[in-house]
CSV table of C-alpha atoms in Angstrom, one decimal:
chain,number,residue,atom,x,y,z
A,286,UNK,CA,66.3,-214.5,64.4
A,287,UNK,CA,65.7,-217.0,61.9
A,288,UNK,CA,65.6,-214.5,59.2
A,289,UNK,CA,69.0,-213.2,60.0
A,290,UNK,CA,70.4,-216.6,60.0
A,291,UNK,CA,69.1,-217.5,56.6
A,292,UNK,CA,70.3,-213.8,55.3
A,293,UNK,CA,73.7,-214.6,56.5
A,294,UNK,CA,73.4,-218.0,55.2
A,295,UNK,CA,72.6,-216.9,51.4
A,296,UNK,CA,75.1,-214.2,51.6
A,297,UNK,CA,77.7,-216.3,52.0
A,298,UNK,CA,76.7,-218.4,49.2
A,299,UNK,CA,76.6,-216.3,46.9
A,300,UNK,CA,79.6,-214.9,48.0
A,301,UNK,CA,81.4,-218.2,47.3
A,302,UNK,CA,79.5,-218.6,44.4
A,303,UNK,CA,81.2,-215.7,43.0
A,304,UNK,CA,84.9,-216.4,43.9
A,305,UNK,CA,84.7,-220.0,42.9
A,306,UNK,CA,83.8,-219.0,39.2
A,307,UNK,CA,86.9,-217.0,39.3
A,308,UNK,CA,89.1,-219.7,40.3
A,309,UNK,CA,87.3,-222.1,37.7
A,310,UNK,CA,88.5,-219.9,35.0
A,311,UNK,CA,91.9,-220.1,36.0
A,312,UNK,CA,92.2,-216.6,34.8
A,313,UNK,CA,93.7,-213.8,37.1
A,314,UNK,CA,91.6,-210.3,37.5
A,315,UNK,CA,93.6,-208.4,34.8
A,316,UNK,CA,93.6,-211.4,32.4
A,317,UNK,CA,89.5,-211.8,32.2
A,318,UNK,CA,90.0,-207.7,31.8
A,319,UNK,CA,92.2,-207.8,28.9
A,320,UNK,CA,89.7,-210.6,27.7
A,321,UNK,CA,86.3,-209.4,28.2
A,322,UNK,CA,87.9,-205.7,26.3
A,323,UNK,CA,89.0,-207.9,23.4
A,324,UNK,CA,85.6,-209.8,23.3
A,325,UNK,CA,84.0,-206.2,23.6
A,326,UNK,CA,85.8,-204.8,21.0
A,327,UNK,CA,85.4,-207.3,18.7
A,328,UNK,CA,81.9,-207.6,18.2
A,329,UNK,CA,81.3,-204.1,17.0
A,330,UNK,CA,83.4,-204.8,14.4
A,331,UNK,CA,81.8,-207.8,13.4
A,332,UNK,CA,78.0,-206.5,13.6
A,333,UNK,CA,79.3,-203.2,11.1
A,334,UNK,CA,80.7,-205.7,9.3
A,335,UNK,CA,77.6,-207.6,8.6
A,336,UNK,CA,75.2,-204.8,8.8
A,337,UNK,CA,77.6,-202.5,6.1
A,338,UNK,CA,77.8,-206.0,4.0
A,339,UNK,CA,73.6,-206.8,4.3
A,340,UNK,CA,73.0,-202.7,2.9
A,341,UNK,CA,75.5,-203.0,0.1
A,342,UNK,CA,73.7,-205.9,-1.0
A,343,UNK,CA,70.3,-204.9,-0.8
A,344,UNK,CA,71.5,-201.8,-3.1
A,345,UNK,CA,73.4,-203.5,-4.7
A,346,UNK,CA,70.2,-205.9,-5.7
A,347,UNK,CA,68.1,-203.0,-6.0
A,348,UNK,CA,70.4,-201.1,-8.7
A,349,UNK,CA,70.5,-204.7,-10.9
A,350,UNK,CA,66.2,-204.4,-10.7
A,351,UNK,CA,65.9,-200.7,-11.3
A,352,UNK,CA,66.2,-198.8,-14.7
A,353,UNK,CA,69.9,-198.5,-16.0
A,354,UNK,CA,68.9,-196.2,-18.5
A,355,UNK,CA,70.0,-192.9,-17.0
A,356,UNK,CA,68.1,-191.0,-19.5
A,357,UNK,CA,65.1,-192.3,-18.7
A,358,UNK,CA,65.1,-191.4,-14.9
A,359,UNK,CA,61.9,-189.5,-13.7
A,360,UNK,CA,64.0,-186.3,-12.4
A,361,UNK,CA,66.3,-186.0,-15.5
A,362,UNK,CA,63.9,-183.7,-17.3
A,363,UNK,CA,63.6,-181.0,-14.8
A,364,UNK,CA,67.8,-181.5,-14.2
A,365,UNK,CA,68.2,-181.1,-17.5
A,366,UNK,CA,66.2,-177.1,-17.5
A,367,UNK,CA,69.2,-176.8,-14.8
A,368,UNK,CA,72.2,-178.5,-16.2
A,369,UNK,CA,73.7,-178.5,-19.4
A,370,UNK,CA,73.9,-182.4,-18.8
A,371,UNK,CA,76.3,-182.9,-22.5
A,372,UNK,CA,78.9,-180.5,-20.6
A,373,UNK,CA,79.0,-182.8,-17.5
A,374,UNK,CA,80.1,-186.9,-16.4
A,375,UNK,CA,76.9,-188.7,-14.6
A,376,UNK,CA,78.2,-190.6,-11.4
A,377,UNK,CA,75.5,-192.2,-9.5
A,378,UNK,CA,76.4,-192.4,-5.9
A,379,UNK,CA,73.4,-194.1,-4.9
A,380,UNK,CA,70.5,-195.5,-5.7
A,381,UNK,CA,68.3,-197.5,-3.9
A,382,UNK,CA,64.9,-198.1,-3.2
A,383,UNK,CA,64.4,-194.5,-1.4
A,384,UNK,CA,67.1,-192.2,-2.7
A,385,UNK,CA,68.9,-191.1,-6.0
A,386,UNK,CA,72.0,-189.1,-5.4
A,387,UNK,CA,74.0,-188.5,-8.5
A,388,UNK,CA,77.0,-185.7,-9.4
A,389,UNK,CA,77.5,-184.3,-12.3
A,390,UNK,CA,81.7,-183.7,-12.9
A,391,UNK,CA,83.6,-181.5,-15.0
A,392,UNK,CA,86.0,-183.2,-18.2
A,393,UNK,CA,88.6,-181.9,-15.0
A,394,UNK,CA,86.6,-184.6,-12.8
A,395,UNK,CA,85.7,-181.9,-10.2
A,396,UNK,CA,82.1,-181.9,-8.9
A,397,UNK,CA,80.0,-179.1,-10.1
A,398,UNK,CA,76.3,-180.5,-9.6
A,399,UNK,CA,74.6,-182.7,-6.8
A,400,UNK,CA,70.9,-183.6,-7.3
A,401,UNK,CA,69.1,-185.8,-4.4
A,402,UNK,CA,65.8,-187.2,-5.9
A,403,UNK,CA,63.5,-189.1,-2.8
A,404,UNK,CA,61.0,-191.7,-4.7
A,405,UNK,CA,58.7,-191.5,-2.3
A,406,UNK,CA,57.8,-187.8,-1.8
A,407,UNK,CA,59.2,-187.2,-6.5
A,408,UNK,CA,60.9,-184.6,-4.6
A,409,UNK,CA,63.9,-183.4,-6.5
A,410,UNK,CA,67.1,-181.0,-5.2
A,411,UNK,CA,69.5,-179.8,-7.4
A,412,UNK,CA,72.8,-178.4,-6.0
A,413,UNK,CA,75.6,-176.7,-7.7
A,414,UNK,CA,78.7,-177.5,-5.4
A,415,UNK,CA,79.9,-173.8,-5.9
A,416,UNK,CA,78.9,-170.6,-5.3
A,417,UNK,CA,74.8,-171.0,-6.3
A,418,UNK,CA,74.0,-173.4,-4.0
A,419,UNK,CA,70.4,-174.7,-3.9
A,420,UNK,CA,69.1,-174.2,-7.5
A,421,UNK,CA,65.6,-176.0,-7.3
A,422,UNK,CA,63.8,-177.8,-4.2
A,423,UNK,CA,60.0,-179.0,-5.4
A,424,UNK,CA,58.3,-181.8,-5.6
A,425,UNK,CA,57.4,-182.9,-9.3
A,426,UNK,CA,54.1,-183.9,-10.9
């Protein structure tokens, strides 16, 4: 009997417990709605924000350490059997500690050649963006 009595008892403070925080707020049902979604949909925002802002920079900081010399670049050799590189615009789209991705353009600025080199693995793929496809997939020496 005891038992029941002390049930009831802590159900019905925590029952008030709940309505009186509520009231404290001052705030009616829709109106802490409307303000947890903004708060909800906020933060995302912020957290891509940060996250998007923290990778750029570490590329970004990467790029100023690596080699600039495109020449020079471990996969250019084997691209070069490929890719009349003279005929073609280099654009590095990225370049960071694990990845190369560059694309080679036409004088017309339309993109002919994709190659991926991974640092890790010297494994190089070289794309043509039209009708060949997949021109070379190996890992180099």
């Amino acid at each position: 009997m005891k038992r029941i009595i002390i049930g009831i008892a802590l159900l019905s403070m925590l029952s008030a417990c709940q309505t009186g925080t509520e009231e404290n707020n001052g705030l009616d049902n829709d109106e802490q709605t409307q303000a947890t979604e903004e708060n909800i949909e906020a933060e995302p925002n912020n957290q891509e924000a940060e996250s998007g802002q923290t990778e750029d920079n570490e590329e970004q900081e990467y790029s100023e350490e690596s080699n600039t010399d495109e020449d020079s670049f471990q996969e250019m050799e084997v691209i070069e059997e490929y890719i009349d590189v003279s005929d073609y615009q280099r654009e590095i789209e990225t370049d960071n500690r694990n990845t190369r991705v560059m694309f080679f353009k036409s004088d017309q600025g339309e993109k002919e050649y994709k190659t991926v080199f991974i640092k890790d693995k010297s494994r190089l793929k070289i794309i043509h963006l039209g009708e060949d496809g997949l021109l070379f997939n190996e890992e180099l020496n």
